[in-house]
Amino acid sequence: GYTYSGHPVAAAVALKNLEIIEREGLVQRVKTDIGPYYAEALKRLEGDPLVGEVRSLGLIGAVEIVSRKGTNERFTGKEGKAGPVVRDACIKNGLMVRGIRDSIVMCPPLIITRAEVDRMVDIISRSLREVEPALRALKADD
């Protein structure tokens, strides 16, 4: 069978996974502890001149990248390119994120620690600094 078609082995693994999530209280931990911490940690990025908006829900987060803070002006002429540029820098610095248009999106595991959240935010911040000249050059090419 196919992976998502009720194959008995895949179904058994999925059930065991749900059992572990419940036993370890991972959903409750995300709701009451690490999720709120993650949201606050991501907000530290709001002061960056390239960050237009930071948003999160639980452990799903996104950072919108803009060329002009306050107006949320995009890197026009190259719209949709800022996210992948930042993504590549994050990966080079040891953090896997998804670059979508002018945003990067993160979805860490339910077992992430506060120290790992802090490291994640530090890598994003460092990556933004590294790519700012390249992004500004994209803006100049309009």
Tab-separated table of N, CA and C in Angstrom:
chain	number	residue	atom	x	y	z
A	1	GLY	N	0.802	-1.183	0.000
A	1	GLY	CA	0.000	0.000	0.000
A	1	GLY	C	0.851	1.255	0.000
A	2	TYR	N	0.185	2.368	0.007
A	2	TYR	CA	0.841	3.667	0.027
A	2	TYR	C	0.998	4.150	1.466
A	3	THR	N	1.905	5.061	1.679
A	3	THR	CA	2.192	5.566	3.019
A	3	THR	C	0.945	6.088	3.722
A	4	TYR	N	0.088	6.796	2.999
A	4	TYR	CA	-1.067	7.445	3.616
A	4	TYR	C	-2.386	6.731	3.313
A	5	SER	N	-2.341	5.446	3.054
A	5	SER	CA	-3.578	4.751	2.684
A	5	SER	C	-3.971	3.675	3.685
A	6	GLY	N	-3.654	3.872	4.939
A	6	GLY	CA	-4.075	2.918	5.958
A	6	GLY	C	-3.245	1.651	5.996
A	7	HIS	N	-2.028	1.707	5.500
A	7	HIS	CA	-1.133	0.552	5.562
A	7	HIS	C	-0.995	0.144	7.028
A	8	PRO	N	-1.133	-1.138	7.352
A	8	PRO	CA	-1.134	-1.569	8.755
A	8	PRO	C	0.096	-1.139	9.554
A	9	VAL	N	1.276	-1.213	8.950
A	9	VAL	CA	2.486	-0.822	9.682
A	9	VAL	C	2.479	0.686	9.938
A	10	ALA	N	2.139	1.475	8.908
A	10	ALA	CA	2.086	2.930	9.073
A	10	ALA	C	1.034	3.320	10.108
A	11	ALA	N	-0.101	2.638	10.101
A	11	ALA	CA	-1.157	2.928	11.075
A	11	ALA	C	-0.703	2.603	12.491
A	12	ALA	N	0.007	1.489	12.663
A	12	ALA	CA	0.515	1.115	13.990
A	12	ALA	C	1.521	2.143	14.493
A	13	VAL	N	2.390	2.605	13.608
A	13	VAL	CA	3.380	3.623	13.986
A	13	VAL	C	2.676	4.929	14.357
A	14	ALA	N	1.677	5.319	13.590
A	14	ALA	CA	0.931	6.548	13.884
A	14	ALA	C	0.247	6.464	15.243
A	15	LEU	N	-0.358	5.333	15.544
A	15	LEU	CA	-1.013	5.160	16.847
A	15	LEU	C	-0.009	5.231	17.987
A	16	LYS	N	1.152	4.619	17.808
A	16	LYS	CA	2.191	4.667	18.841
A	16	LYS	C	2.675	6.109	19.026
A	17	ASN	N	2.814	6.830	17.931
A	17	ASN	CA	3.227	8.225	17.989
A	17	ASN	C	2.226	9.051	18.799
A	18	LEU	N	0.943	8.869	18.542
A	18	LEU	CA	-0.094	9.584	19.299
A	18	LEU	C	-0.047	9.216	20.778
A	19	GLU	N	0.211	7.957	21.060
A	19	GLU	CA	0.324	7.509	22.456
A	19	GLU	C	1.469	8.228	23.171
A	20	ILE	N	2.601	8.344	22.506
A	20	ILE	CA	3.766	9.027	23.091
A	20	ILE	C	3.463	10.511	23.301
A	21	ILE	N	2.850	11.157	22.321
A	21	ILE	CA	2.501	12.576	22.436
A	21	ILE	C	1.597	12.806	23.642
A	22	GLU	N	0.613	11.940	23.827
A	22	GLU	CA	-0.294	12.072	24.975
A	22	GLU	C	0.421	11.773	26.289
A	23	ARG	N	1.188	10.695	26.322
A	23	ARG	CA	1.874	10.292	27.551
A	23	ARG	C	2.863	11.360	28.022
A	24	GLU	N	3.578	11.952	27.093
A	24	GLU	CA	4.587	12.960	27.428
A	24	GLU	C	3.984	14.351	27.642
A	25	GLY	N	2.701	14.517	27.370
A	25	GLY	CA	2.043	15.812	27.556
A	25	GLY	C	2.566	16.887	26.619
A	26	LEU	N	2.943	16.499	25.414
A	26	LEU	CA	3.584	17.445	24.502
A	26	LEU	C	2.651	18.558	24.031
A	27	VAL	N	1.399	18.249	23.785
A	27	VAL	CA	0.466	19.289	23.336
A	27	VAL	C	0.246	20.311	24.447
A	28	GLN	N	0.065	19.844	25.663
A	28	GLN	CA	-0.118	20.751	26.802
A	28	GLN	C	1.126	21.612	27.010
A	29	ARG	N	2.302	21.017	26.847
A	29	ARG	CA	3.561	21.761	26.990
A	29	ARG	C	3.637	22.890	25.963
A	30	VAL	N	3.224	22.603	24.732
A	30	VAL	CA	3.234	23.638	23.696
A	30	VAL	C	2.254	24.751	24.059
A	31	LYS	N	1.088	24.396	24.550
A	31	LYS	CA	0.070	25.401	24.898
A	31	LYS	C	0.499	26.295	26.053
A	32	THR	N	1.106	25.711	27.077
A	32	THR	CA	1.330	26.463	28.316
A	32	THR	C	2.766	26.908	28.548
A	33	ASP	N	3.720	26.304	27.863
A	33	ASP	CA	5.117	26.612	28.161
A	33	ASP	C	5.903	27.028	26.919
A	34	ILE	N	6.254	26.083	26.095
A	34	ILE	CA	7.194	26.380	25.016
A	34	ILE	C	6.559	27.213	23.903
A	35	GLY	N	5.259	27.055	23.654
A	35	GLY	CA	4.596	27.871	22.631
A	35	GLY	C	4.632	29.357	22.953
A	36	PRO	N	4.199	29.758	24.166
A	36	PRO	CA	4.299	31.175	24.528
A	36	PRO	C	5.751	31.682	24.547
A	37	TYR	N	6.678	30.839	25.002
A	37	TYR	CA	8.092	31.238	25.007
A	37	TYR	C	8.580	31.465	23.576
A	38	TYR	N	8.208	30.577	22.675
A	38	TYR	CA	8.570	30.672	21.259
A	38	TYR	C	8.034	31.981	20.665
A	39	ALA	N	6.777	32.311	20.952
A	39	ALA	CA	6.171	33.543	20.440
A	39	ALA	C	6.938	34.771	20.923
A	40	GLU	N	7.278	34.796	22.211
A	40	GLU	CA	8.035	35.929	22.764
A	40	GLU	C	9.438	35.999	22.177
A	41	ALA	N	10.067	34.858	21.996
A	41	ALA	CA	11.421	34.834	21.431
A	41	ALA	C	11.417	35.358	19.998
A	42	LEU	N	10.441	34.942	19.207
A	42	LEU	CA	10.358	35.430	17.829
A	42	LEU	C	10.136	36.937	17.784
A	43	LYS	N	9.419	37.478	18.773
A	43	LYS	CA	9.164	38.925	18.811
A	43	LYS	C	10.455	39.731	18.926
A	44	ARG	N	11.528	39.098	19.413
A	44	ARG	CA	12.816	39.804	19.480
A	44	ARG	C	13.284	40.219	18.092
A	45	LEU	N	12.808	39.533	17.066
A	45	LEU	CA	13.203	39.854	15.696
A	45	LEU	C	12.498	41.098	15.158
A	46	GLU	N	11.449	41.557	15.832
A	46	GLU	CA	10.674	42.699	15.340
A	46	GLU	C	11.489	43.978	15.233
A	47	GLY	N	12.569	44.092	15.977
A	47	GLY	CA	13.408	45.280	15.908
A	47	GLY	C	14.335	45.305	14.706
A	48	ASP	N	14.429	44.220	13.988
A	48	ASP	CA	15.312	44.145	12.828
A	48	ASP	C	14.747	44.980	11.683
A	49	PRO	N	15.593	45.762	10.997
A	49	PRO	CA	15.094	46.613	9.916
A	49	PRO	C	14.497	45.850	8.732
A	50	LEU	N	14.808	44.566	8.588
A	50	LEU	CA	14.257	43.775	7.490
A	50	LEU	C	12.958	43.060	7.855
A	51	VAL	N	12.572	43.100	9.125
A	51	VAL	CA	11.407	42.338	9.581
A	51	VAL	C	10.171	43.228	9.618
A	52	GLY	N	9.174	42.865	8.812
A	52	GLY	CA	7.923	43.610	8.788
A	52	GLY	C	6.931	43.090	9.803
A	53	GLU	N	6.890	41.770	9.957
A	53	GLU	CA	5.942	41.172	10.892
A	53	GLU	C	6.474	39.819	11.339
A	54	VAL	N	6.209	39.513	12.603
A	54	VAL	CA	6.492	38.195	13.162
A	54	VAL	C	5.165	37.656	13.658
A	55	ARG	N	4.855	36.414	13.313
A	55	ARG	CA	3.604	35.820	13.779
A	55	ARG	C	3.833	34.355	14.131
A	56	SER	N	3.042	33.881	15.071
A	56	SER	CA	3.157	32.474	15.455
A	56	SER	C	1.855	31.996	16.073
A	57	LEU	N	1.694	30.698	16.041
A	57	LEU	CA	0.588	30.018	16.693
A	57	LEU	C	1.134	28.671	17.124
A	58	GLY	N	1.161	28.444	18.433
A	58	GLY	CA	1.797	27.218	18.913
A	58	GLY	C	3.265	27.247	18.538
A	59	LEU	N	3.716	26.244	17.810
A	59	LEU	CA	5.103	26.209	17.360
A	59	LEU	C	5.236	26.436	15.861
A	60	ILE	N	4.229	27.022	15.254
A	60	ILE	CA	4.343	27.416	13.851
A	60	ILE	C	4.627	28.910	13.856
A	61	GLY	N	5.688	29.317	13.176
A	61	GLY	CA	6.049	30.727	13.177
A	61	GLY	C	6.461	31.198	11.797
A	62	ALA	N	6.338	32.496	11.569
A	62	ALA	CA	6.743	33.090	10.300
A	62	ALA	C	7.323	34.470	10.549
A	63	VAL	N	8.286	34.824	9.717
A	63	VAL	CA	8.905	36.143	9.749
A	63	VAL	C	8.772	36.725	8.348
A	64	GLU	N	8.097	37.861	8.250
A	64	GLU	CA	7.927	38.538	6.969
A	64	GLU	C	9.093	39.498	6.761
A	65	ILE	N	9.677	39.460	5.578
A	65	ILE	CA	10.858	40.263	5.266
A	65	ILE	C	10.444	41.403	4.339
A	66	VAL	N	10.799	42.624	4.731
A	66	VAL	CA	10.415	43.816	3.970
A	66	VAL	C	11.639	44.684	3.709
A	67	SER	N	11.542	45.529	2.688
A	67	SER	CA	12.662	46.424	2.401
A	67	SER	C	12.565	47.720	3.188
A	68	ARG	N	11.342	48.097	3.569
A	68	ARG	CA	11.174	49.326	4.338
A	68	ARG	C	10.205	49.082	5.482
A	69	LYS	N	10.770	49.061	6.671
A	69	LYS	CA	9.974	48.832	7.877
A	69	LYS	C	8.963	49.962	8.057
A	70	GLY	N	7.811	49.642	8.582
A	70	GLY	CA	6.781	50.648	8.812
A	70	GLY	C	5.817	50.755	7.649
A	71	THR	N	6.353	50.744	6.432
A	71	THR	CA	5.488	50.777	5.251
A	71	THR	C	5.245	49.370	4.724
A	72	ASN	N	6.022	48.420	5.229
A	72	ASN	CA	5.979	47.028	4.762
A	72	ASN	C	6.218	46.917	3.263
A	73	GLU	N	7.015	47.833	2.734
A	73	GLU	CA	7.379	47.798	1.319
A	73	GLU	C	8.219	46.557	1.043
A	74	ARG	N	7.884	45.884	-0.021
A	74	ARG	CA	8.575	44.653	-0.409
A	74	ARG	C	9.824	44.975	-1.222
A	75	PHE	N	10.583	43.951	-1.476
A	75	PHE	CA	11.698	44.078	-2.401
A	75	PHE	C	11.119	43.991	-3.812
A	76	THR	N	10.479	45.092	-4.255
A	76	THR	CA	9.742	45.101	-5.518
A	76	THR	C	10.669	44.786	-6.677
A	77	GLY	N	10.070	44.225	-7.708
A	77	GLY	CA	10.853	43.796	-8.857
A	77	GLY	C	11.409	42.401	-8.643
A	78	LYS	N	11.597	42.046	-7.406
A	78	LYS	CA	12.100	40.721	-7.053
A	78	LYS	C	11.193	40.093	-6.004
A	79	GLU	N	9.935	40.534	-5.958
A	79	GLU	CA	9.013	40.032	-4.941
A	79	GLU	C	8.991	38.512	-4.957
A	80	GLY	N	9.033	37.960	-3.805
A	80	GLY	CA	9.043	36.517	-3.701
A	80	GLY	C	10.429	35.946	-3.574
A	81	LYS	N	11.436	36.781	-3.575
A	81	LYS	CA	12.812	36.291	-3.523
A	81	LYS	C	13.475	36.447	-2.162
A	82	ALA	N	12.960	37.307	-1.313
A	82	ALA	CA	13.625	37.556	-0.028
A	82	ALA	C	13.611	36.322	0.870
A	83	GLY	N	12.499	35.613	0.932
A	83	GLY	CA	12.404	34.420	1.779
A	83	GLY	C	13.445	33.371	1.445
A	84	PRO	N	13.571	32.980	0.172
A	84	PRO	CA	14.591	31.993	-0.169
A	84	PRO	C	16.025	32.460	0.103
A	85	VAL	N	16.292	33.751	-0.050
A	85	VAL	CA	17.637	34.269	0.246
A	85	VAL	C	17.945	34.097	1.733
A	86	VAL	N	16.996	34.473	2.592
A	86	VAL	CA	17.186	34.326	4.041
A	86	VAL	C	17.234	32.844	4.411
A	87	ARG	N	16.375	32.041	3.790
A	87	ARG	CA	16.383	30.592	4.045
A	87	ARG	C	17.767	29.998	3.795
A	88	ASP	N	18.377	30.346	2.663
A	88	ASP	CA	19.688	29.792	2.336
A	88	ASP	C	20.728	30.170	3.383
A	89	ALA	N	20.675	31.409	3.869
A	89	ALA	CA	21.611	31.835	4.918
A	89	ALA	C	21.351	31.079	6.214
A	90	CYS	N	20.088	30.896	6.568
A	90	CYS	CA	19.754	30.142	7.786
A	90	CYS	C	20.277	28.717	7.694
A	91	ILE	N	20.086	28.079	6.554
A	91	ILE	CA	20.567	26.705	6.380
A	91	ILE	C	22.083	26.667	6.501
A	92	LYS	N	22.760	27.626	5.881
A	92	LYS	CA	24.224	27.696	5.977
A	92	LYS	C	24.665	27.850	7.435
A	93	ASN	N	23.851	28.547	8.229
A	93	ASN	CA	24.175	28.774	9.638
A	93	ASN	C	23.638	27.688	10.571
A	94	GLY	N	23.024	26.642	10.010
A	94	GLY	CA	22.627	25.498	10.819
A	94	GLY	C	21.167	25.417	11.217
A	95	LEU	N	20.299	26.188	10.557
A	95	LEU	CA	18.872	26.165	10.890
A	95	LEU	C	18.053	25.928	9.630
A	96	MET	N	17.229	24.909	9.652
A	96	MET	CA	16.363	24.600	8.521
A	96	MET	C	15.065	25.391	8.651
A	97	VAL	N	14.800	26.258	7.685
A	97	VAL	CA	13.546	27.013	7.618
A	97	VAL	C	13.022	26.891	6.197
A	98	ARG	N	11.797	27.304	5.994
A	98	ARG	CA	11.222	27.302	4.652
A	98	ARG	C	11.094	28.743	4.182
A	99	GLY	N	11.598	29.032	3.009
A	99	GLY	CA	11.479	30.357	2.420
A	99	GLY	C	10.319	30.390	1.453
A	100	ILE	N	9.311	31.198	1.752
A	100	ILE	CA	8.133	31.310	0.892
A	100	ILE	C	7.943	32.781	0.554
A	101	ARG	N	8.079	33.109	-0.696
A	101	ARG	CA	7.948	34.489	-1.165
A	101	ARG	C	8.820	35.415	-0.317
A	102	ASP	N	8.210	36.318	0.423
A	102	ASP	CA	8.973	37.265	1.238
A	102	ASP	C	8.900	36.928	2.716
A	103	SER	N	8.811	35.649	3.034
A	103	SER	CA	8.754	35.205	4.433
A	103	SER	C	9.599	33.956	4.619
A	104	ILE	N	9.976	33.733	5.868
A	104	ILE	CA	10.510	32.428	6.241
A	104	ILE	C	9.544	31.838	7.256
A	105	VAL	N	9.384	30.535	7.201
A	105	VAL	CA	8.425	29.829	8.043
A	105	VAL	C	9.166	28.744	8.807
A	106	MET	N	8.850	28.617	10.090
A	106	MET	CA	9.494	27.630	10.946
A	106	MET	C	8.438	26.788	11.646
A	107	CYS	N	8.763	25.534	11.855
A	107	CYS	CA	7.876	24.635	12.588
A	107	CYS	C	8.753	23.623	13.325
A	108	PRO	N	9.304	24.025	14.465
A	108	PRO	CA	10.210	23.131	15.192
A	108	PRO	C	9.456	21.958	15.819
A	109	PRO	N	10.186	20.947	16.257
A	109	PRO	CA	9.543	19.780	16.871
A	109	PRO	C	8.912	20.119	18.216
A	110	LEU	N	7.933	19.331	18.600
A	110	LEU	CA	7.235	19.540	19.873
A	110	LEU	C	8.165	19.423	21.078
A	111	ILE	N	9.313	18.800	20.911
A	111	ILE	CA	10.242	18.584	22.029
A	111	ILE	C	11.334	19.650	22.100
A	112	ILE	N	11.224	20.717	21.324
A	112	ILE	CA	12.246	21.767	21.332
A	112	ILE	C	12.380	22.364	22.734
A	113	THR	N	13.610	22.738	23.085
A	113	THR	CA	13.875	23.344	24.392
A	113	THR	C	13.947	24.865	24.254
A	114	ARG	N	13.896	25.552	25.388
A	114	ARG	CA	14.031	27.014	25.374
A	114	ARG	C	15.392	27.424	24.812
A	115	ALA	N	16.433	26.693	25.173
A	115	ALA	CA	17.770	27.001	24.660
A	115	ALA	C	17.807	26.858	23.138
A	116	GLU	N	17.130	25.851	22.612
A	116	GLU	CA	17.091	25.662	21.162
A	116	GLU	C	16.270	26.755	20.486
A	117	VAL	N	15.206	27.212	21.120
A	117	VAL	CA	14.426	28.337	20.584
A	117	VAL	C	15.316	29.576	20.518
A	118	ASP	N	16.068	29.836	21.583
A	118	ASP	CA	16.962	30.997	21.604
A	118	ASP	C	18.013	30.901	20.502
A	119	ARG	N	18.567	29.714	20.320
A	119	ARG	CA	19.572	29.516	19.267
A	119	ARG	C	18.944	29.750	17.894
A	120	MET	N	17.740	29.276	17.717
A	120	MET	CA	17.015	29.455	16.461
A	120	MET	C	16.850	30.942	16.131
A	121	VAL	N	16.410	31.712	17.106
A	121	VAL	CA	16.214	33.150	16.905
A	121	VAL	C	17.553	33.836	16.632
A	122	ASP	N	18.602	33.426	17.328
A	122	ASP	CA	19.930	33.994	17.084
A	122	ASP	C	20.398	33.722	15.653
A	123	ILE	N	20.163	32.510	15.165
A	123	ILE	CA	20.568	32.168	13.796
A	123	ILE	C	19.776	32.987	12.783
A	124	ILE	N	18.490	33.146	13.004
A	124	ILE	CA	17.682	33.963	12.086
A	124	ILE	C	18.203	35.396	12.077
A	125	SER	N	18.469	35.945	13.247
A	125	SER	CA	18.970	37.316	13.349
A	125	SER	C	20.307	37.465	12.624
A	126	ARG	N	21.219	36.543	12.874
A	126	ARG	CA	22.535	36.584	12.221
A	126	ARG	C	22.379	36.448	10.704
A	127	SER	N	21.499	35.567	10.267
A	127	SER	CA	21.286	35.354	8.835
A	127	SER	C	20.723	36.604	8.169
A	128	LEU	N	19.807	37.288	8.840
A	128	LEU	CA	19.269	38.540	8.303
A	128	LEU	C	20.381	39.565	8.112
A	129	ARG	N	21.287	39.663	9.087
A	129	ARG	CA	22.404	40.604	8.974
A	129	ARG	C	23.298	40.242	7.790
A	130	GLU	N	23.546	38.955	7.612
A	130	GLU	CA	24.431	38.508	6.536
A	130	GLU	C	23.868	38.811	5.152
A	131	VAL	N	22.560	38.683	4.981
A	131	VAL	CA	21.976	38.836	3.640
A	131	VAL	C	21.453	40.235	3.355
A	132	GLU	N	21.453	41.101	4.346
A	132	GLU	CA	20.901	42.442	4.112
A	132	GLU	C	21.544	43.135	2.913
A	133	PRO	N	22.888	43.135	2.763
A	133	PRO	CA	23.465	43.796	1.580
A	133	PRO	C	22.973	43.192	0.260
A	134	ALA	N	22.852	41.874	0.197
A	134	ALA	CA	22.377	41.226	-1.030
A	134	ALA	C	20.922	41.585	-1.310
A	135	LEU	N	20.107	41.644	-0.265
A	135	LEU	CA	18.705	42.021	-0.454
A	135	LEU	C	18.589	43.480	-0.886
A	136	ARG	N	19.412	44.340	-0.309
A	136	ARG	CA	19.389	45.757	-0.710
A	136	ARG	C	19.822	45.892	-2.171
A	137	ALA	N	20.753	45.046	-2.608
A	137	ALA	CA	21.178	45.063	-4.010
A	137	ALA	C	20.033	44.628	-4.923
A	138	LEU	N	19.234	43.654	-4.490
A	138	LEU	CA	18.052	43.258	-5.263
A	138	LEU	C	17.124	44.451	-5.437
A	139	LYS	N	16.940	45.202	-4.352
A	139	LYS	CA	16.060	46.374	-4.370
A	139	LYS	C	16.582	47.401	-5.374
A	140	ALA	N	17.912	47.545	-5.445
A	140	ALA	CA	18.514	48.526	-6.341
A	140	ALA	C	18.339	48.136	-7.811
A	141	ASP	N	18.124	46.835	-8.073
A	141	ASP	CA	17.975	46.357	-9.451
A	141	ASP	C	16.581	46.559	-10.016
A	142	ASP	N	15.656	47.137	-9.259
A	142	ASP	CA	14.255	47.302	-9.720
A	142	ASP	C	14.201	47.897	-11.100
